[in-house]
Each structure stands twice: as structure tokens, then as C-alpha cells.
Short mmCIF file of C-alpha atoms in Angstrom, two decimals:
data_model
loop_
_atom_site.label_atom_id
_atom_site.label_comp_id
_atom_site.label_asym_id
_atom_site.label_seq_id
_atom_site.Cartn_x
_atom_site.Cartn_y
_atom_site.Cartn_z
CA UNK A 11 -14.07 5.21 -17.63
CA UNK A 12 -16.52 4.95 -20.81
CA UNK A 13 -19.38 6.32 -19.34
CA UNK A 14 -20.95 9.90 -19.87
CA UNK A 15 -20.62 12.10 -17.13
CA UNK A 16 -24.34 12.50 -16.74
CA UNK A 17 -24.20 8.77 -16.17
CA UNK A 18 -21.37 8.53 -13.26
CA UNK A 19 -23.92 9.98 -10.66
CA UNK A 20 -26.21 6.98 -11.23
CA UNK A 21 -23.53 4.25 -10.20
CA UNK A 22 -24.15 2.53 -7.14
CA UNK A 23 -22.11 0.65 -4.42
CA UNK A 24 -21.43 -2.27 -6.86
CA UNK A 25 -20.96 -0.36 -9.96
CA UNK A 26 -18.27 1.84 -8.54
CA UNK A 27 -16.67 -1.49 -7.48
CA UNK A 28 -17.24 -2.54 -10.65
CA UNK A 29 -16.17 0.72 -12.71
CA UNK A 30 -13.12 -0.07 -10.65
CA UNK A 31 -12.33 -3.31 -11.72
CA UNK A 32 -12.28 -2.48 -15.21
CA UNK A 33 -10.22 0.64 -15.24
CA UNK A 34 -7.43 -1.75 -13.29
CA UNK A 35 -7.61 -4.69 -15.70
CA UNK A 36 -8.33 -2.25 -18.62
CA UNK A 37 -5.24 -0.39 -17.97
CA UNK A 38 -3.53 -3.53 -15.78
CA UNK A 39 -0.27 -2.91 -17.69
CA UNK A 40 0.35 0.86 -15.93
CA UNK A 41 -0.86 -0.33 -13.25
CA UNK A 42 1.54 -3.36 -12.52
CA UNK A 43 4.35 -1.11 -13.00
CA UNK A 44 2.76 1.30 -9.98
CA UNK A 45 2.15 -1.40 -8.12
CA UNK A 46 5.69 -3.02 -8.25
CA UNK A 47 7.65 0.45 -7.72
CA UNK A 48 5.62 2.38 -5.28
CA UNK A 49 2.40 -0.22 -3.72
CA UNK A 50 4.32 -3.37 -3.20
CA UNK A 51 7.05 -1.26 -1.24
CA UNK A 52 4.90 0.41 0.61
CA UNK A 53 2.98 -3.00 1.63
CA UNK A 54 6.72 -4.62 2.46
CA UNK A 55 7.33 -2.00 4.94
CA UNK A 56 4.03 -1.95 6.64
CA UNK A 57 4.11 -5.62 7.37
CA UNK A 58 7.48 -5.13 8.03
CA UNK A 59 6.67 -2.88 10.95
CA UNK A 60 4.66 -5.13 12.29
CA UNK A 61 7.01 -7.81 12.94
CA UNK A 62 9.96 -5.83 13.78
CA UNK A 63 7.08 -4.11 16.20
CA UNK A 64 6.35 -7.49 17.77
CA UNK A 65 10.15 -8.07 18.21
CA UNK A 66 10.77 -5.05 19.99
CA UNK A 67 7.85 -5.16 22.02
CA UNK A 68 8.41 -9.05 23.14
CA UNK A 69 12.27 -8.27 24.18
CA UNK A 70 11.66 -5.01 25.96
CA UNK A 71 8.68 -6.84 27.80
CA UNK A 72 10.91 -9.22 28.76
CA UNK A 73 13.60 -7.22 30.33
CA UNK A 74 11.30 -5.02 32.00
CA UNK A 75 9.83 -8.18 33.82
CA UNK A 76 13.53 -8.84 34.69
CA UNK A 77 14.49 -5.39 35.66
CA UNK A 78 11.09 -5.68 38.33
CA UNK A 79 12.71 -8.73 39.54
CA UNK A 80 15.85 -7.51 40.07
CA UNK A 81 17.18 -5.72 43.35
CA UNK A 82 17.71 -1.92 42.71
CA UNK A 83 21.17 -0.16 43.41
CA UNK A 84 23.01 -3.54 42.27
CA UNK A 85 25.07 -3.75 39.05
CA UNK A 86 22.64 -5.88 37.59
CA UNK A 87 19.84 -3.66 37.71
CA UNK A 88 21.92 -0.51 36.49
CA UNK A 89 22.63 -2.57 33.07
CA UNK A 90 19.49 -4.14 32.73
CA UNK A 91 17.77 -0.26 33.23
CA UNK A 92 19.96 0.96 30.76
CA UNK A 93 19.24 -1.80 28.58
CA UNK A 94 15.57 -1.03 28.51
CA UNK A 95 16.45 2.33 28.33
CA UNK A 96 18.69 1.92 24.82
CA UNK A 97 15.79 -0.70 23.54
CA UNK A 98 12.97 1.95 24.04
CA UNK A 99 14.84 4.56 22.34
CA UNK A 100 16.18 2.51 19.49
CA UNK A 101 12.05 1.17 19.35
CA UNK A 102 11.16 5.16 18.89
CA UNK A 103 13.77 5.56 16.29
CA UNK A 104 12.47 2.71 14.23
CA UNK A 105 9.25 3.82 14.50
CA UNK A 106 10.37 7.61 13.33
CA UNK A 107 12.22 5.67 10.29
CA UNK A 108 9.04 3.85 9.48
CA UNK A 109 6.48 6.24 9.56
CA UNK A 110 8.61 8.37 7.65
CA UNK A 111 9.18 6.20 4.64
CA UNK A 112 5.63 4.81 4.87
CA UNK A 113 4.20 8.37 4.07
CA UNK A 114 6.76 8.83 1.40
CA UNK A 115 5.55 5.73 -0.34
CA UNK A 116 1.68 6.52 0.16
CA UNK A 117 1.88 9.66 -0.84
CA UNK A 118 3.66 8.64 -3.98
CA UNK A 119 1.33 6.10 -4.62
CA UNK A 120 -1.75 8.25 -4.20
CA UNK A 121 -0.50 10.77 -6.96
CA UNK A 122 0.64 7.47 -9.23
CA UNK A 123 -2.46 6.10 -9.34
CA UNK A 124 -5.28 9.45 -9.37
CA UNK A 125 -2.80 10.87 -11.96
CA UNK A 126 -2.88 7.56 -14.04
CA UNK A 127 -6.42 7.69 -14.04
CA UNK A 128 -7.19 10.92 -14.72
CA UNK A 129 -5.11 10.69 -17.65
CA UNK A 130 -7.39 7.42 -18.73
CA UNK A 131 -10.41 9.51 -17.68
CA UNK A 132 -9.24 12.52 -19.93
CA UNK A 133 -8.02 9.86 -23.18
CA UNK A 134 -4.13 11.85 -22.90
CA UNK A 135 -1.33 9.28 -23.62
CA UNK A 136 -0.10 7.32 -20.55
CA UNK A 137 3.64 5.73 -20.48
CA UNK A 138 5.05 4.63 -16.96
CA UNK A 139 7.96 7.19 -17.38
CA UNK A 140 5.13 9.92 -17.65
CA UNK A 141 3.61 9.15 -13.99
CA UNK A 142 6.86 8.71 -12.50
CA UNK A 143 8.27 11.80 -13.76
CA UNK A 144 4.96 13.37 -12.71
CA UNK A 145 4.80 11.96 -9.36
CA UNK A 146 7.39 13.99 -7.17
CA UNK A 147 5.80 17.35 -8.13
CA UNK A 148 2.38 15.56 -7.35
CA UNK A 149 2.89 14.34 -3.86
CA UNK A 150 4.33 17.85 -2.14
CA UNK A 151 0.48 19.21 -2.13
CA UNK A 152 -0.58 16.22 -0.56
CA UNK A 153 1.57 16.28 1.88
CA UNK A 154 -0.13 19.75 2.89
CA UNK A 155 -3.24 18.22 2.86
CA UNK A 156 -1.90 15.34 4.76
CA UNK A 157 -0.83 17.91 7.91
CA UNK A 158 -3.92 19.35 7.78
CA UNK A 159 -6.17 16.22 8.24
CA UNK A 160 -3.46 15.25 10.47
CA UNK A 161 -3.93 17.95 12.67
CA UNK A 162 -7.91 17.90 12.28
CA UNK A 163 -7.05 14.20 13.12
CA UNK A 164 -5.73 14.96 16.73
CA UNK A 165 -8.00 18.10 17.73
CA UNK A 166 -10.92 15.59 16.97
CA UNK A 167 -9.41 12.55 19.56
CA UNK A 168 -8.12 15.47 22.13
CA UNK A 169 -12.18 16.76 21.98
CA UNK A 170 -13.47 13.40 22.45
CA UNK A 171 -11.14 12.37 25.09
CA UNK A 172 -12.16 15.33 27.06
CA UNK A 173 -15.78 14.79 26.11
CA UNK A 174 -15.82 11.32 27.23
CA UNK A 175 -13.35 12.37 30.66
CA UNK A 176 -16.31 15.11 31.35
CA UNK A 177 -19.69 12.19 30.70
CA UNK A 178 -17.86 9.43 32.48
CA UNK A 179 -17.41 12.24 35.74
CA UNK A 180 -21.05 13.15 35.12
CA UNK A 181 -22.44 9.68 35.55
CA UNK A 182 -23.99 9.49 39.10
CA UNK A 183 -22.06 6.47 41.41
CA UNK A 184 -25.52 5.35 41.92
CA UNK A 185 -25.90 4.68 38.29
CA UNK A 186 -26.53 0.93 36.95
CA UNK A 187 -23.90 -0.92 35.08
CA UNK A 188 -26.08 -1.76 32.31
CA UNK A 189 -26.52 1.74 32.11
CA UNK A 190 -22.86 3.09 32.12
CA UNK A 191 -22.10 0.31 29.30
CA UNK A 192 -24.90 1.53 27.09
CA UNK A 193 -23.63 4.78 27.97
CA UNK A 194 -19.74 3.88 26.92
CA UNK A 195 -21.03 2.08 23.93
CA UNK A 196 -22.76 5.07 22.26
CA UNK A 197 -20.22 7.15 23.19
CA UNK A 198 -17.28 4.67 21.33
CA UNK A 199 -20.00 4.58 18.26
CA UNK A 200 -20.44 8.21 17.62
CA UNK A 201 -16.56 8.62 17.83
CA UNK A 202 -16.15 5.86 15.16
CA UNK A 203 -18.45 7.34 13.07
CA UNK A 204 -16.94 11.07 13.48
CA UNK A 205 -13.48 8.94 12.38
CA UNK A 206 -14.72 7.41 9.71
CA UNK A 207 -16.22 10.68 8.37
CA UNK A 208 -13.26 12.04 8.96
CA UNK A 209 -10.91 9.16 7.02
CA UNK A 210 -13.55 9.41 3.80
CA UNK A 211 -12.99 13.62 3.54
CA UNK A 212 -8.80 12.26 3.56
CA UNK A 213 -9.12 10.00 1.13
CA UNK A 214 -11.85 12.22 -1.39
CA UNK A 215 -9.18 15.25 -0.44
CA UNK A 216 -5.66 13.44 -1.50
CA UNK A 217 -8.20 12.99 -5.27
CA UNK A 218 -9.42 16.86 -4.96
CA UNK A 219 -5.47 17.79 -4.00
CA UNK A 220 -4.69 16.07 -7.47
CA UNK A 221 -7.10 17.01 -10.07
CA UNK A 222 -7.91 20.21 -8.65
CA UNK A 223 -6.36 23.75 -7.30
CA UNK A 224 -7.49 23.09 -3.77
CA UNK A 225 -5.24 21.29 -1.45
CA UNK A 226 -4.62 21.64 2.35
CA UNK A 227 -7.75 22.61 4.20
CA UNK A 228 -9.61 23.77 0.93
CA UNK A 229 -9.53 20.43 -0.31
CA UNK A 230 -10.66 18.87 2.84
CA UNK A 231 -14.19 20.94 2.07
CA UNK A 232 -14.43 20.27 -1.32
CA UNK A 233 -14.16 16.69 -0.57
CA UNK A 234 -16.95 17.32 2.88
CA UNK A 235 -19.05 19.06 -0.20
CA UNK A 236 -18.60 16.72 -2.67
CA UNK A 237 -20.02 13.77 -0.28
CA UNK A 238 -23.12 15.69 0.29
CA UNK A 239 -26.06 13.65 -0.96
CA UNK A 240 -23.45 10.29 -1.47
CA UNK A 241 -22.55 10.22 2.29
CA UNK A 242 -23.97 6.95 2.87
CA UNK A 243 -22.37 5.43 -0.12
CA UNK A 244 -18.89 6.58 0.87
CA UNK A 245 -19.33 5.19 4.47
CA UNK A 246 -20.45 1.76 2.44
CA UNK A 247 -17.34 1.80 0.07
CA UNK A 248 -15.07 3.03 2.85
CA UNK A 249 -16.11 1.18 5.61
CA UNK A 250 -15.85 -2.43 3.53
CA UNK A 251 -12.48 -1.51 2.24
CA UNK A 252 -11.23 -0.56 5.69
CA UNK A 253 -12.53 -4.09 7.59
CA UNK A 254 -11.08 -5.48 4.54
CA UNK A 255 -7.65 -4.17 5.28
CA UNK A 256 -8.30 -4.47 8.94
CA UNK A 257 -8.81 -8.51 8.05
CA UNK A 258 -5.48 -8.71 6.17
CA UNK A 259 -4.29 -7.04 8.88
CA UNK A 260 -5.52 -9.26 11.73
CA UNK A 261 -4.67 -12.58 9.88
CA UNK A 262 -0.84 -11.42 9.16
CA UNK A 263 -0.52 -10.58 12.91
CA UNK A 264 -2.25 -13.93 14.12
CA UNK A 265 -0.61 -15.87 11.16
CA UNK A 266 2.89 -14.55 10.77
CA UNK A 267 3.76 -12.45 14.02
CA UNK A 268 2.19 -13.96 16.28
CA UNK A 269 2.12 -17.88 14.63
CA UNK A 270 4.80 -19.47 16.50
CA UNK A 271 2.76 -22.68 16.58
CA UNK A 272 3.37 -23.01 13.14
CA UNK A 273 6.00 -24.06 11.12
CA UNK A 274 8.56 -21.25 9.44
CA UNK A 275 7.44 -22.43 5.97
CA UNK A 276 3.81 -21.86 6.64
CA UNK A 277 4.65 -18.80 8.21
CA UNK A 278 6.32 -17.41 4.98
CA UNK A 279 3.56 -18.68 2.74
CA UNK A 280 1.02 -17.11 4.94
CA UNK A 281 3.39 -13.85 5.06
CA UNK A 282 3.35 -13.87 1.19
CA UNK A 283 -0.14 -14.12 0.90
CA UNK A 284 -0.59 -11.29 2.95
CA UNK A 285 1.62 -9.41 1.45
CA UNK A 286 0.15 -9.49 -2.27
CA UNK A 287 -3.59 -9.48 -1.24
CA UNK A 288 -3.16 -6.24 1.01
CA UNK A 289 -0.77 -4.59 -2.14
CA UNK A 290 -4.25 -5.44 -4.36
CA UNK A 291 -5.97 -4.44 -1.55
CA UNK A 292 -4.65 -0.93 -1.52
CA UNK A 293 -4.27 -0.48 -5.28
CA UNK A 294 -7.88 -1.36 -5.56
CA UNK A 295 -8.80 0.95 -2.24
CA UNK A 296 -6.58 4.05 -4.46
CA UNK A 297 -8.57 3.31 -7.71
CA UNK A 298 -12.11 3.40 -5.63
CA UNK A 299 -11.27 6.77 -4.41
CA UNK A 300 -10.63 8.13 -7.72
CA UNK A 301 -13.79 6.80 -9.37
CA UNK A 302 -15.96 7.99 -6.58
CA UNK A 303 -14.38 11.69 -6.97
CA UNK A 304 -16.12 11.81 -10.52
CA UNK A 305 -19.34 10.42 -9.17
CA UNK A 306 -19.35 13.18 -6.60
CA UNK A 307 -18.62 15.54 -9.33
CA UNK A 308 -21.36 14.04 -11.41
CA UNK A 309 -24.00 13.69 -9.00
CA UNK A 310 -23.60 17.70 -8.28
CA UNK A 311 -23.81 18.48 -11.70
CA UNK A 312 -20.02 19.86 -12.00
CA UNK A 313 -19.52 18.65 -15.74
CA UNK A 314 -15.69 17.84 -15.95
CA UNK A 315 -13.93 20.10 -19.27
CA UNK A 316 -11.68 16.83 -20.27
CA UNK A 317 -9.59 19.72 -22.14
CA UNK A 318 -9.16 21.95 -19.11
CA UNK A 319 -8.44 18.93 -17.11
CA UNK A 320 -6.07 17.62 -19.68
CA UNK A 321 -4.29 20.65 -19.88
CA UNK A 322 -4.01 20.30 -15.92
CA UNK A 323 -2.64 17.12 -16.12
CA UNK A 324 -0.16 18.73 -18.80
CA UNK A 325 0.84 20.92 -16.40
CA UNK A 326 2.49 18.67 -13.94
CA UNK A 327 4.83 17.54 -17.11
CA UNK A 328 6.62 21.04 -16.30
CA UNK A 329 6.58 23.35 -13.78
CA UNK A 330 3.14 23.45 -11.75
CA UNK A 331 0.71 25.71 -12.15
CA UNK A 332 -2.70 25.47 -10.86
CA UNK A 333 -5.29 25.98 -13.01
CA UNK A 334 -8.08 28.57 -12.45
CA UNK A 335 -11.23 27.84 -10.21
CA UNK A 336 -13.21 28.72 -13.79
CA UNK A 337 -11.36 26.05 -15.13
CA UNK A 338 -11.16 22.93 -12.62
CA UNK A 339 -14.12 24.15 -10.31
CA UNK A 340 -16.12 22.40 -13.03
CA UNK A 341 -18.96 24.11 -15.02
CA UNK A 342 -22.39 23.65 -13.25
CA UNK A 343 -24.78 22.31 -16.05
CA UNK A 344 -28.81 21.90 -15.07
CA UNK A 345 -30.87 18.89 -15.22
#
């Protein structure tokens, strides 16, 4: 983070990836530590899930194809029903367990990592014990701003469900199928691109929840008016990093959950594998986030006070206290 703030706003696609790079081997020490507390957890239990998923899945599939099978009123059928029942219940609780400790671990990492490189940004002296001890009164305003793009997250798939309910009802019966499938596909593009605008305003609102007063719903449009004019970029950045995680993804479930076919050793090597290159993968996606925030900032003219932002970050050391909007808002300077 060397550059002049007049300069961030020129970076590119590659140059944030490359701005990137270099903060995280820069400062690979701090880093390392994050990654191994908080980013290699959180990467253990989201595989983790997945396989304990497929597990669950496979043997309550099973008995439900016995339970069909079976006559009903016999003793058979009564345990095998309550069987099912106990499996799907203990499935829900796992799920409840895992989603709860996933958050806990993303959020933590989130405020690890924009914390850590703020501090870089702002020159203030970074020790491991510093972020950790910062973290935990960090991570409580993004889970605010977590609900809230949660809940903008399921009035936007409720609205499109009904939208696409009310087109499919308004296509005539006499309509051709080459037509309903063009139809269908334009409809499933514009909702991926409404989710995807809606996943880059997350991530740019965990940074502004961070580094700035905002959090909640005021972050989420600071972040929709800091990607003004750098839209594009963000669905760029965003969209590689998510088929990149989507990839590691794919090739852990055909690989490992689903790779019976091979043996258990290759099976843990490919598990492994997966494992570190989707922890780098989302250390590197946390660190991309960050840097884009000050190219947002920069490309709207906001100069960043590194004093009033260091004194922000000071903050966090004891009891938190937002700073001012005159403060963190960011000075607009003209070109």
C-alpha cells in the first residue's frame, strides 16, 4: 500500500490483483498467523460440511427408499419412519451448528484481515496480539450488517420467485419452446446479475462496517455509492474470485465426497489440496476487498486523513467509539 491516494483510482483489474499480492507477501508474517487461527478453521469446517452433508444425505436417502418399500402399519415401517424422522432432525441440527460457527469464523476473519490492513495502509504498528485483541469488538457491527444484507438477501429471491411465478403464468400455451427457454434464460441471467450486485455491496460493506461509522444498512449504500463509476470492475474482480471458489468447490465435492472410485489416500491428498488452496483462496478474496475499498475511495476523490483513520483504528484498542462523519466520511479534494 505505497501508492498515493491520487494514484489508487488509476489501478485496474490486474493491478488490484497485483496491489494484493504484495500487501500479503509484504506483510505474509501477520498474515500466516490470521490465516492459521481464524481462515484455515473456517475452511476446515466448510469442507467439513460438505462431507458430513453428503453422509447425511446418502443414509437418509437410503432409508427413505426403504421406508417406500416397506408395508405401512407394520413394526418395520413405524421404526424405519422414526428413523428418518430422528436422521432429518439430527441433519437440521448439524446444519444450525454449522452455519453458526461458520459465521463466527468469517466474521472474525473479515475484521482480522481489513483491520490488519488498514493498519499497513495507515503505517500504525501491527503485532498479532493487536488484531486479535481487536477482533471481537470488530466483528459485532458486522454482524448487523450481515442481517441486513441477509434480509435484503431473501426479499430479493422472494421478489424474483414471484416475478418469475407471474411471467411463466403469462406465457401463452401456444407459445414455442424455443421461445419459453430464451424466455427462462434471461430471466435466470438478470437474477444472477441482481445477486451478484448484491454479493459485491456485502463484501465492499463488511470493509465500510470496519474503517468507517456506517454499518448495517448505511454501509450497504456507502458500499452501492462507492461502486459507482467501478461497477464493472467489481463484477470482474468478484465474479473471477467467486468461479474460483465455486471450482475449489466443485473439485472437493467430485474429488473427495463424491470420489469413491478412488483410493482413500488420493482422496486425502486431494482433500488437502483443497483445503489449503480455498484457505489462500479466501485470504486473498478478504485482501481484494480491502484494496478495492480505497480505490473506490480514491476514484471519488474522498482523500483518506491516515491520522483520523489511525486514530479510528486506535479506537478499537479500547472501548469503541465511532468516529465523526467529518472525520471518516473522507475530505472531498478536486481534480
Amino acid at each position: 500500500m505505497d501508492r498515493e491516494q491520487e494514484e489508487m483510482q488509476f489501478i485496474g483489474f490486474f493491478g488490484i490483483y497485483k496491489e494484493s499480492f504484495k500487501v500479503m507477501y509484504s506483510w505474509r508474517k501477520i498474515f500466516s498467523y490470521i490465516t492459521f487461527s481464524l481462515i484455515l478453521p473456517l475452511s476446515f469446517i466448510y469442507l467439513l460440511h460438505m462431507e458430513v452433508s453428503s453422509l447425511f444425505f446418502s443414509k437418509i436417502r437410503h432409508n427413505e427408499m426403504e421406508l417406500d418399500q416397506t408395508r405401512s402399519g407394520t413394526p418395520k415401517y413405524e421404526k424405519l419412519s422414526d428413523l428418518v424422522s430422528s436422521e432429518w432432525a439430527y441433519f437440521w441440527l448439524f446444519k444450525a451448528a454449522y452455519f453458526t460457527f461458520f459465521l463466527i469464523f468469517a466474521l472474525l476473519s473479515t475484521a482480522a484481515v481489513v483491520y490488519t490492513i488498514a493498519c499497513i495502509y495507515t503505517a500504525r504498528d501491527l503485532t498479532f496480539k493487536k488484531v486479535m485483541s481487536v477482533v471481537p469488538k470488530v466483528w459485532k457491527r458486522l454482524m448487523v450488517t450481515f442481517l441486513c444484507i441477509f434480509v435484503a438477501m431473501v426479499l430479493y429471491h422472494v421478489v424474483a420467485f414471484f416475478v418469475l411465478i407471474v411471467i411463466i403464468w403469462s406465457i401463452p400455451p401456444q407459445a414455442s419452446q424455443i421461445g419459453v427457454i430464451a424466455i427462462l434464460v434471461i430471466i435466470l441471467v438478470l437474477y444472477f446479475v441482481g445477486f451478484l450486485y448484491l454479493t459485491i455491496i456485502w463484501h465492499l460493506a463488511s470493509v465500510v462496517s470496519v474503517l468507517e461509522e456506517s454499518y448495517g444498512f448505511q454501509a450497504m449504500v456507502k458500499s452501492k455509492n462507492l461502486i459507482k463509476g467501478k461497477l464493472w470492475l467489481a463484477v470482474a474482480i468478484f465474479l473471477i474470485m467467486n468461479m474460483t471458489l465455486g471450482g475449489t468447490q466443485t473439485a472437493f465435492q467430485m474429488l473427495v465426497v463424491h470420489g469413491s472410485g478412488f483410493h482413500m489416500a488420493d482422496r486425502v491428498v486431494y482433500a488437502v489440496i483443497c483445503f489449503l488452496l480455498l484457505s489462500v483462496l479466501i485470504l486473498f478474496g478478504l485482501v481484494i476487498q480491502t484494496v478495492f475499498y480505497f480505490v473506490c475511495k480514491s476514484y471519488h476523490h474522498e482523500n483518506i486523513d491516515k491520522s483520523a483513520l489511525s486514530n479510528h483504528l486506535e479506537v478499537y484498542l479500547g472501548e469503541y467509539v465511532p468516529l465523526t462523519a467529518k472525520d471518516v466520511q473522507l475530505e472531498q479534494y478536486n481534480v
